[in-house]
Coordinates of C-alpha atoms in Angstrom, one line a residue:
M85 CA 46.0 46.1 -100.1
D86 CA 46.0 44.3 -96.5
V87 CA 49.4 41.4 -96.1
D88 CA 50.0 40.0 -92.8
E89 CA 53.8 40.2 -91.9
K90 CA 54.8 36.9 -93.1
T91 CA 53.5 36.7 -96.6
F92 CA 54.9 40.2 -97.1
F93 CA 58.4 39.5 -95.9
K94 CA 58.4 36.1 -98.0
E95 CA 57.1 38.0 -101.2
A96 CA 59.4 41.2 -100.9
T97 CA 62.7 38.5 -100.0
L98 CA 61.9 36.4 -102.9
R99 CA 62.2 39.9 -105.2
I100 CA 65.2 41.3 -103.6
C101 CA 67.0 37.9 -104.0
G102 CA 65.8 37.3 -107.4
S103 CA 68.3 39.1 -109.5
L104 CA 72.2 39.4 -109.3
E105 CA 71.6 43.1 -110.5
I106 CA 71.2 45.2 -107.2
E107 CA 68.9 48.0 -109.4
K108 CA 66.9 45.6 -110.8
A109 CA 66.3 43.4 -107.5
L110 CA 65.4 46.9 -106.1
W111 CA 62.7 47.7 -109.1
N112 CA 61.1 44.2 -108.6
C113 CA 61.0 44.6 -104.8
L114 CA 59.2 48.3 -105.4
Q115 CA 56.7 46.8 -107.7
Y116 CA 55.5 44.4 -105.4
V117 CA 55.7 46.7 -102.0
K118 CA 53.9 50.1 -103.8
D119 CA 50.7 48.0 -103.7
I120 CA 51.1 47.5 -100.2
I121 CA 52.8 51.0 -99.1
P122 CA 52.4 54.1 -100.9
A123 CA 56.2 54.3 -102.0
C124 CA 57.0 55.9 -105.2
R125 CA 60.8 55.3 -105.3
M126 CA 63.2 53.7 -103.7
S127 CA 67.3 53.7 -103.1
L128 CA 70.2 52.0 -101.6
N129 CA 72.7 54.2 -100.4
L130 CA 76.1 53.7 -98.6
L131 CA 77.6 55.8 -96.0
D132 CA 81.2 57.2 -95.2
I133 CA 80.7 58.2 -91.5
N134 CA 84.0 59.2 -91.3
L135 CA 83.8 61.2 -94.3
G136 CA 80.4 62.3 -94.4
L137 CA 80.0 61.0 -97.7
I138 CA 76.7 59.4 -99.3
E139 CA 77.1 57.1 -102.0
T140 CA 73.7 56.5 -103.7
I141 CA 74.2 53.1 -106.0
A142 CA 70.9 52.1 -107.1
I143 CA 67.3 53.9 -108.0
A144 CA 64.4 52.5 -108.6
T145 CA 61.1 54.2 -109.3
H146 CA 57.5 53.0 -111.0
D147 CA 59.0 53.2 -114.3
I148 CA 62.9 53.0 -114.2
S149 CA 65.5 51.0 -112.4
E150 CA 69.4 52.3 -112.6
A151 CA 72.7 51.5 -111.2
V152 CA 74.5 54.6 -110.4
S153 CA 77.3 55.9 -108.5
I154 CA 76.4 59.6 -107.4
K155 CA 78.2 60.5 -104.0
T156 CA 76.8 63.5 -101.8
P157 CA 78.6 65.3 -98.9
V158 CA 76.3 65.8 -96.3
S159 CA 76.6 69.4 -94.6
P160 CA 79.0 70.2 -91.6
E161 CA 76.2 70.2 -89.1
T162 CA 74.5 67.2 -89.8
H163 CA 78.2 65.4 -90.4
K164 CA 78.7 66.4 -86.6
R165 CA 75.4 65.2 -85.3
M166 CA 75.8 61.8 -86.9
V167 CA 78.9 61.2 -85.8
K168 CA 78.0 62.4 -81.9
H169 CA 74.7 60.2 -82.2
W170 CA 76.3 57.3 -84.1
P171 CA 74.5 54.5 -84.3
L172 CA 71.6 56.7 -85.2
A173 CA 68.1 55.3 -84.7
H174 CA 67.1 52.2 -86.8
V175 CA 64.0 53.7 -89.2
R176 CA 64.1 57.8 -89.1
I177 CA 60.8 59.4 -90.6
F178 CA 61.3 62.8 -92.8
S179 CA 58.0 64.2 -92.9
P180 CA 58.3 66.0 -95.0
M181 CA 62.0 65.5 -96.0
G182 CA 62.9 69.4 -96.4
N183 CA 66.6 70.0 -95.5
Y184 CA 67.6 66.6 -95.7
Q185 CA 66.9 66.3 -99.5
S186 CA 70.7 67.2 -99.8
A187 CA 72.1 64.5 -97.6
L188 CA 70.0 61.4 -99.0
E189 CA 68.9 61.9 -102.4
N190 CA 70.9 64.0 -104.5
T191 CA 69.3 62.4 -107.6
M192 CA 65.6 63.4 -107.1
P193 CA 63.8 66.2 -108.7
S194 CA 63.6 69.5 -106.8
E195 CA 59.4 68.7 -106.4
M196 CA 60.0 65.9 -103.8
I197 CA 61.5 68.2 -101.3
H198 CA 57.7 68.2 -99.6
H199 CA 57.6 64.1 -99.9
H200 CA 57.8 61.9 -97.0
C201 CA 60.6 60.0 -96.5
V202 CA 61.8 56.6 -94.3
V203 CA 65.3 55.6 -94.0
L204 CA 66.1 52.3 -92.8
D205 CA 69.6 51.8 -91.8
L206 CA 70.6 48.4 -93.2
W207 CA 72.8 46.0 -90.2
L208 CA 74.0 42.6 -90.8
E209 CA 76.0 41.0 -87.8
G210 CA 76.3 43.8 -86.2
K211 CA 78.0 45.7 -88.9
F212 CA 76.3 48.8 -90.9
I213 CA 75.9 47.9 -94.3
G214 CA 74.2 51.0 -95.6
M215 CA 70.6 52.7 -96.1
L216 CA 67.5 52.1 -97.7
T217 CA 65.3 55.1 -98.9
V218 CA 61.7 54.7 -99.2
I219 CA 60.0 58.1 -100.6
F220 CA 56.2 58.2 -100.0
N221 CA 53.7 59.4 -102.4
P222 CA 52.9 63.2 -102.1
E223 CA 49.7 62.7 -100.7
N224 CA 50.3 59.8 -98.3
T225 CA 52.1 60.0 -94.8
P226 CA 54.3 56.9 -93.5
L227 CA 52.3 54.8 -90.9
Q228 CA 53.6 52.8 -88.1
H229 CA 52.1 49.7 -89.8
H230 CA 54.2 50.9 -92.8
I231 CA 57.2 51.0 -90.9
D232 CA 56.7 47.6 -89.0
L233 CA 56.7 46.2 -92.7
L234 CA 59.9 47.9 -94.0
S235 CA 61.9 47.0 -90.7
L236 CA 61.5 43.3 -91.7
L237 CA 63.4 43.7 -95.0
N238 CA 66.5 45.0 -93.3
E239 CA 68.3 41.6 -93.6
P240 CA 67.2 40.8 -97.2
F241 CA 68.3 44.2 -98.3
A242 CA 71.9 44.1 -95.9
I243 CA 72.3 40.8 -97.6
A244 CA 71.8 42.3 -101.2
L245 CA 74.0 45.3 -100.4
S246 CA 76.8 43.5 -99.2
N247 CA 77.2 41.2 -101.6
C248 CA 77.1 44.5 -104.0
V249 CA 79.7 46.0 -102.3
R250 CA 82.0 43.1 -102.5
Y251 CA 80.9 42.1 -106.2
R252 CA 82.4 46.0 -106.7
K253 CA 85.4 45.6 -104.9
L254 CA 86.2 42.3 -106.8
Q255 CA 85.5 44.4 -110.2
D256 CA 87.9 46.8 -108.8
Y257 CA 90.8 44.2 -108.0
K258 CA 90.2 42.7 -111.6
D259 CA 90.9 45.8 -113.1
I260 CA 93.8 46.6 -111.2
L261 CA 95.2 42.8 -111.7
S262 CA 94.5 43.3 -115.7
E263 CA 96.3 47.0 -115.6
E264 CA 99.3 45.1 -113.4
K265 CA 99.1 42.1 -116.2
Q266 CA 99.1 44.4 -119.3
Y267 CA 102.5 46.2 -117.5
L268 CA 104.1 42.9 -116.5
R269 CA 103.5 41.9 -120.2
E270 CA 105.0 45.3 -121.4
E271 CA 108.2 44.6 -119.0
L272 CA 108.6 41.2 -120.0
R273 CA 108.5 42.1 -123.6
R274 CA 111.0 44.5 -123.2
L275 CA 113.4 42.9 -120.7
S276 CA 113.2 39.8 -122.9
G277 CA 113.5 41.9 -126.4
E278 CA 110.6 40.4 -128.4
D279 CA 110.6 43.5 -130.2
I280 CA 112.7 41.3 -132.8
I281 CA 116.1 42.1 -133.5
G282 CA 115.9 42.2 -137.5
A283 CA 112.6 42.9 -138.2
D284 CA 113.4 45.3 -140.8
F285 CA 116.6 43.5 -142.3
G286 CA 117.1 39.5 -142.1
L287 CA 113.7 38.8 -140.9
K288 CA 111.8 41.0 -142.6
Q289 CA 110.1 38.5 -144.5
V290 CA 109.3 36.4 -141.9
M291 CA 107.9 39.5 -140.0
Y292 CA 105.8 40.1 -143.5
M293 CA 104.5 36.5 -143.0
V294 CA 103.7 37.2 -139.5
R295 CA 101.4 40.3 -140.1
Q296 CA 99.7 38.1 -142.6
V297 CA 98.7 35.5 -140.3
A298 CA 98.4 37.1 -137.1
S299 CA 94.9 38.4 -137.0
L300 CA 93.7 34.7 -138.2
D301 CA 92.8 31.7 -135.7
S302 CA 94.9 29.3 -138.6
P303 CA 97.4 27.3 -137.5
V304 CA 101.1 28.0 -137.8
L305 CA 104.0 25.9 -138.3
L306 CA 107.4 27.2 -137.4
L307 CA 110.6 25.7 -139.3
G308 CA 114.2 26.6 -138.9
E309 CA 117.4 25.3 -136.9
T310 CA 117.6 25.1 -133.2
G311 CA 118.3 28.4 -131.5
S312 CA 117.2 30.6 -134.4
G313 CA 114.1 32.3 -132.4
K314 CA 111.0 30.0 -133.1
E315 CA 109.6 31.1 -130.0
V316 CA 110.2 34.7 -130.3
I317 CA 108.4 34.6 -133.3
A318 CA 105.6 32.3 -132.0
S319 CA 105.3 35.5 -129.3
A320 CA 105.0 38.0 -132.1
I321 CA 102.5 36.4 -133.8
H322 CA 100.4 35.7 -130.3
S323 CA 100.9 39.5 -129.6
M324 CA 99.8 41.0 -132.8
S325 CA 96.3 38.5 -133.0
S326 CA 93.1 39.4 -131.3
R327 CA 94.0 36.7 -128.6
S328 CA 97.3 38.7 -127.0
E329 CA 94.9 39.8 -123.7
G330 CA 94.6 35.6 -123.4
A331 CA 97.3 33.1 -122.2
F332 CA 100.5 32.1 -124.4
I333 CA 101.2 28.6 -122.9
R334 CA 104.6 27.4 -123.9
V335 CA 105.2 23.9 -124.3
N336 CA 108.7 21.9 -125.1
C337 CA 107.3 18.6 -126.5
G338 CA 110.5 17.3 -126.4
A339 CA 111.1 17.6 -122.4
I340 CA 108.1 15.7 -121.1
P341 CA 108.6 12.1 -120.3
E342 CA 106.2 10.0 -122.4
T343 CA 104.2 8.6 -119.5
L344 CA 103.4 11.9 -118.6
I345 CA 102.4 13.6 -122.0
D346 CA 98.8 13.1 -122.0
S347 CA 98.4 14.4 -118.3
E348 CA 100.5 17.5 -119.0
L349 CA 98.9 18.2 -122.2
F350 CA 95.1 17.6 -121.3
G351 CA 94.9 17.1 -117.6
H352 CA 93.9 14.4 -115.3
E353 CA 90.9 13.7 -112.6
K354 CA 91.7 13.0 -109.3
G355 CA 92.5 9.4 -108.6
A356 CA 93.0 9.2 -112.5
F357 CA 96.5 7.2 -111.4
T358 CA 98.6 6.7 -108.7
G359 CA 100.0 10.4 -107.5
A360 CA 97.0 12.1 -109.0
L361 CA 95.7 13.8 -105.7
S362 CA 94.2 16.2 -107.3
Q363 CA 92.5 17.6 -110.3
R364 CA 94.7 19.2 -112.7
R365 CA 94.3 21.4 -115.8
G366 CA 96.6 20.7 -119.0
H367 CA 98.0 22.8 -121.2
F368 CA 95.6 23.1 -124.0
E369 CA 93.0 23.8 -121.0
R370 CA 95.1 26.5 -119.7
A371 CA 95.6 27.7 -123.4
H372 CA 91.9 28.4 -123.2
K373 CA 90.8 31.8 -125.5
G374 CA 94.8 32.3 -125.8
T375 CA 97.5 30.6 -128.1
I376 CA 99.7 27.1 -127.3
F377 CA 102.8 27.0 -128.4
L378 CA 103.9 23.3 -129.4
D379 CA 108.1 23.6 -129.5
E380 CA 110.0 20.8 -131.1
I381 CA 106.6 18.9 -132.2
G382 CA 108.5 16.3 -133.9
E383 CA 109.3 14.8 -130.3
L384 CA 106.1 13.6 -130.0
P385 CA 105.1 9.7 -130.1
L386 CA 102.3 9.0 -132.4
E387 CA 100.1 8.2 -129.8
A388 CA 100.1 11.8 -128.5
Q389 CA 100.0 13.2 -132.3
V390 CA 96.6 11.3 -132.7
R391 CA 95.3 13.1 -129.5
I392 CA 96.7 16.7 -130.9
L393 CA 95.2 16.1 -134.2
R394 CA 91.7 15.6 -132.5
V395 CA 92.3 19.0 -130.8
L396 CA 92.8 20.5 -133.9
Q397 CA 90.0 19.2 -135.8
E398 CA 87.3 19.1 -133.0
K399 CA 88.5 21.8 -130.3
E400 CA 87.8 19.4 -127.8
I401 CA 89.7 17.6 -125.0
E402 CA 89.2 14.9 -122.2
R403 CA 91.2 14.7 -119.3
V404 CA 92.9 11.7 -118.4
G405 CA 90.0 9.9 -115.9
G406 CA 87.4 11.9 -117.0
S407 CA 84.7 11.6 -119.1
E408 CA 83.7 14.6 -119.9
T409 CA 84.2 16.6 -123.0
I410 CA 85.8 19.8 -122.6
H411 CA 85.8 22.6 -125.5
V412 CA 88.7 24.8 -125.7
D413 CA 89.2 27.8 -127.6
I414 CA 92.6 27.7 -128.8
R415 CA 95.3 28.9 -131.5
V416 CA 98.2 26.4 -132.2
I417 CA 101.5 27.5 -133.2
A418 CA 103.7 24.4 -133.8
A419 CA 107.4 24.6 -134.3
T420 CA 110.4 21.9 -135.1
H421 CA 114.2 22.0 -136.6
R422 CA 113.2 18.1 -137.9
D423 CA 112.6 17.2 -141.3
L424 CA 108.8 16.2 -140.9
E425 CA 108.5 15.5 -144.5
R426 CA 111.5 12.7 -144.0
M427 CA 109.9 11.4 -140.4
I428 CA 106.8 10.9 -142.3
K429 CA 108.5 8.5 -145.2
Q430 CA 110.3 6.9 -141.9
G431 CA 106.7 6.4 -140.1
R432 CA 107.6 8.7 -137.3
F433 CA 105.2 11.3 -138.2
R434 CA 101.6 11.3 -139.2
E435 CA 101.0 13.0 -142.4
D436 CA 97.4 13.9 -141.3
L437 CA 98.8 15.9 -138.5
F438 CA 101.4 17.1 -140.5
F439 CA 99.2 18.8 -143.1
R440 CA 96.6 20.0 -140.6
L441 CA 99.7 21.9 -138.9
K442 CA 101.3 23.1 -142.2
V443 CA 98.4 25.5 -142.9
F444 CA 100.6 28.4 -142.9
P445 CA 104.4 27.3 -142.8
I446 CA 107.1 30.2 -141.7
I447 CA 110.5 29.2 -142.3
I448 CA 113.0 30.9 -139.8
P449 CA 116.3 31.5 -141.5
P450 CA 119.7 30.9 -139.6
L451 CA 121.8 33.4 -138.5
R452 CA 124.5 32.5 -141.2
D453 CA 121.9 33.9 -143.3
R454 CA 121.1 37.5 -142.3
I455 CA 124.5 38.5 -140.7
T456 CA 123.4 42.0 -140.8
D457 CA 121.3 41.5 -137.9
I458 CA 124.4 40.5 -136.0
P459 CA 125.8 43.9 -134.7
A460 CA 122.6 44.7 -133.4
L461 CA 121.7 41.5 -131.8
V462 CA 125.1 41.7 -130.3
Q463 CA 124.7 45.4 -129.0
H464 CA 121.2 43.7 -127.5
F465 CA 122.6 40.7 -125.6
I466 CA 125.3 43.0 -124.3
H467 CA 122.5 45.2 -122.8
K468 CA 120.5 42.5 -122.0
K469 CA 123.3 40.3 -120.0
A470 CA 124.9 43.4 -118.6
A471 CA 121.2 44.4 -116.6
E472 CA 121.2 40.8 -115.9
M473 CA 124.6 40.5 -114.2
K474 CA 124.0 44.1 -112.4
I475 CA 127.1 45.3 -114.2
G476 CA 127.1 49.3 -113.7
E477 CA 128.7 50.4 -117.3
V478 CA 128.0 48.5 -120.3
P479 CA 131.3 47.5 -121.7
S480 CA 131.8 47.9 -125.5
L481 CA 133.5 45.8 -128.0
A482 CA 137.1 45.5 -128.6
P483 CA 138.2 46.5 -132.1
G484 CA 137.8 44.1 -134.9
E485 CA 135.6 41.3 -132.8
I486 CA 132.6 42.6 -134.8
H487 CA 133.9 41.4 -137.9
K488 CA 135.3 37.9 -136.4
L489 CA 131.6 37.7 -134.9
I490 CA 130.0 38.3 -138.8
A491 CA 132.6 36.1 -140.0
Y492 CA 131.3 33.0 -138.1
D493 CA 128.9 30.6 -139.2
W494 CA 127.3 30.5 -135.9
P495 CA 125.6 26.8 -136.0
G496 CA 123.8 27.4 -133.2
N497 CA 122.5 30.4 -134.2
V498 CA 121.2 33.3 -132.3
R499 CA 121.3 31.2 -128.9
E500 CA 124.7 30.6 -129.7
L501 CA 125.3 34.3 -130.3
E502 CA 123.7 34.8 -126.7
N503 CA 125.8 32.6 -125.0
A504 CA 129.0 34.0 -126.7
V505 CA 128.1 37.3 -125.4
E506 CA 127.6 36.1 -121.8
R507 CA 130.8 34.3 -121.6
S508 CA 132.7 37.4 -122.9
L509 CA 130.8 39.2 -120.2
I510 CA 132.1 36.9 -117.6
L511 CA 135.5 36.7 -118.4
N512 CA 136.0 40.5 -119.1
R513 CA 133.6 42.4 -117.1
S514 CA 135.0 45.8 -117.3
E515 CA 137.5 45.1 -120.0
P516 CA 136.6 45.7 -124.2
L517 CA 134.7 42.6 -125.3
T518 CA 136.6 39.8 -127.1
F519 CA 135.5 36.5 -128.2
P520 CA 139.1 34.4 -128.6
D521 CA 137.2 31.1 -128.8
I522 CA 135.1 32.2 -131.9
G523 CA 136.3 31.0 -135.6
T524 CA 135.3 31.8 -138.9
K525 CA 133.2 30.4 -141.5
N526 CA 134.3 26.9 -142.8
E527 CA 136.6 27.3 -145.5
P528 CA 135.6 25.6 -148.8
P529 CA 137.9 22.2 -149.0
P530 CA 140.7 23.2 -151.4
A531 CA 140.3 21.6 -154.9
A532 CA 141.4 17.8 -155.6
T533 CA 144.7 17.2 -157.0
I534 CA 145.7 14.3 -158.7
D535 CA 148.3 12.2 -157.1
P536 CA 151.0 11.1 -160.3
A537 CA 151.3 8.1 -157.6
E538 CA 147.6 7.3 -158.2
P539 CA 146.6 5.4 -161.3
A540 CA 144.8 7.1 -164.0
F541 CA 141.6 5.1 -163.9
L542 CA 140.2 4.0 -160.3
N543 CA 137.9 1.5 -159.6
L544 CA 134.6 1.9 -157.8
D545 CA 135.7 0.9 -154.5
Q546 CA 138.9 3.4 -154.7
V547 CA 137.1 6.2 -155.5
M548 CA 134.7 5.6 -152.7
A549 CA 137.5 5.2 -150.0
Q550 CA 139.2 8.5 -151.3
H551 CA 135.9 10.6 -151.1
I552 CA 135.6 9.4 -147.5
K553 CA 139.0 10.6 -146.7
K554 CA 138.5 13.7 -148.1
A555 CA 135.2 13.9 -146.0
L556 CA 137.1 13.1 -142.9
A557 CA 139.9 15.7 -143.7
I558 CA 137.4 17.9 -144.0
A559 CA 135.7 16.9 -140.7
E560 CA 139.0 16.8 -138.9
G561 CA 138.3 13.0 -138.1
K562 CA 135.3 13.4 -136.8
V563 CA 132.5 10.3 -138.0
E564 CA 129.6 11.6 -136.7
G565 CA 127.7 14.5 -135.1
K566 CA 127.6 18.1 -136.1
N567 CA 129.7 18.8 -139.3
G568 CA 131.0 14.8 -139.3
A569 CA 132.1 13.0 -142.3
A570 CA 128.6 11.2 -142.2
E571 CA 127.0 14.3 -142.0
L572 CA 128.9 15.7 -145.2
L573 CA 128.0 12.4 -146.9
A574 CA 124.3 12.1 -146.0
I575 CA 125.0 8.5 -144.3
N576 CA 124.3 6.7 -141.1
P577 CA 127.3 6.8 -138.8
R578 CA 127.2 3.1 -138.8
T579 CA 126.9 2.4 -142.3
L580 CA 129.7 4.8 -142.8
R581 CA 132.0 2.9 -140.2
H582 CA 131.1 0.0 -141.8
R583 CA 132.3 0.7 -145.4
M584 CA 135.2 2.4 -143.9
R585 CA 136.2 -1.2 -142.6
K586 CA 135.7 -3.2 -145.7
L587 CA 137.6 -0.5 -147.8
G588 CA 140.2 -0.4 -145.1
V589 CA 139.9 3.4 -144.4
P590 CA 141.3 4.1 -141.1
F591 CA 139.4 5.9 -138.5
G592 CA 139.5 6.4 -134.8
R593 CA 142.8 5.5 -133.1
K594 CA 143.7 3.4 -136.1
S595 CA 144.1 6.7 -137.7
D596 CA 146.6 8.3 -135.4

């Protein structure tokens, strides 16, 4: 078929650029070229002139196309000749290929050794990219007209081959980054102790529930006191799930200013508000294909709760200042130390959001209810903090100290224990660790004794006054706060003070 150079270049280039897969682009080109040039096979090759190595990366025949990676070293004699005469002639013709077969086409059937071959060096912006090898039909010989037409394809094939090489490098970098990411994740897990101390003892039931729900995408609600390890359990659920390769985004809902909640959670568009100088993805968008951990979700205002409910139901978000609906594939784990059911009655937490989150609640027991874990936790924190503080020889506990730690009620839970170990390491360094500031469990109040001076029958105000005095005695005069009289009596501190004034019960400086 006769064709002018302009039409040939246009049609061949359209086929070369018609696919991102280099082997498919090569095959499409061959299907067009074979009706004009008697070619039966094409291949694209990379050449390392320094090593004398040819790598065939794509092959196309009339019937098949495939991406390969076949590396063939050229003979020492050929390599010397290539180095001496580099750069080689732009177009080289082998009629027939003869001894050049091993250097050019290691993948060819042996009978093609007698075929004629044209090798076109591909150059782009003065840089050698690779080679296009065209094998002719056995009965045909390359003509000058064929050479002229093939030479027109230098730039299209050079661009395609260059893009292919860059893509391969990106894939290599991606594989390296993936391996590094996995290594760093394992290191972080090892350093942060995410193997979960107590998984076989105090947290055995919790870990059973974690294993039950981890493989699913159901929302999980973690309930427990502050410092009991809710974030560690959330991380364990993510690590055991099918989303473990995705992101694990931690969000402390209580630490976000109310004016920035929407921007932090859902992102914003450029110019959405003063200071929005560029587009920004929010936490939900960053957690796509992974897990988002909403810690202290009870701290969120009602307006934000409504929008989170939509994410849970529809799996869709909109950035602040944007109109595009963005689909997010996420798993939500929420945690709180608050009584959400009481907050619902007080109108401070949405009931529909509560039931949407409470698909699978897990209650994490406080440290005082799993004292069997304390020895292992202490040893873990000693090694962890000693490494962080670069203490050469890891110190041991002083005699009797472990019993003191077990006897203490740990109102701050695991976090308080970790801080106590760090404080002891700072104070003792190379000495055996002691905990002089750690008390013991609160002893139960002594049994009430009847004062002979008291009347045999007390009216209601007198009974209330005595009960308040006993609560103050147990709380060591403290009215509000942790372990205060108001907490013991389950009453608002302001209401308690009002009743104490009414009943004449002294408090504060008056009680001194």
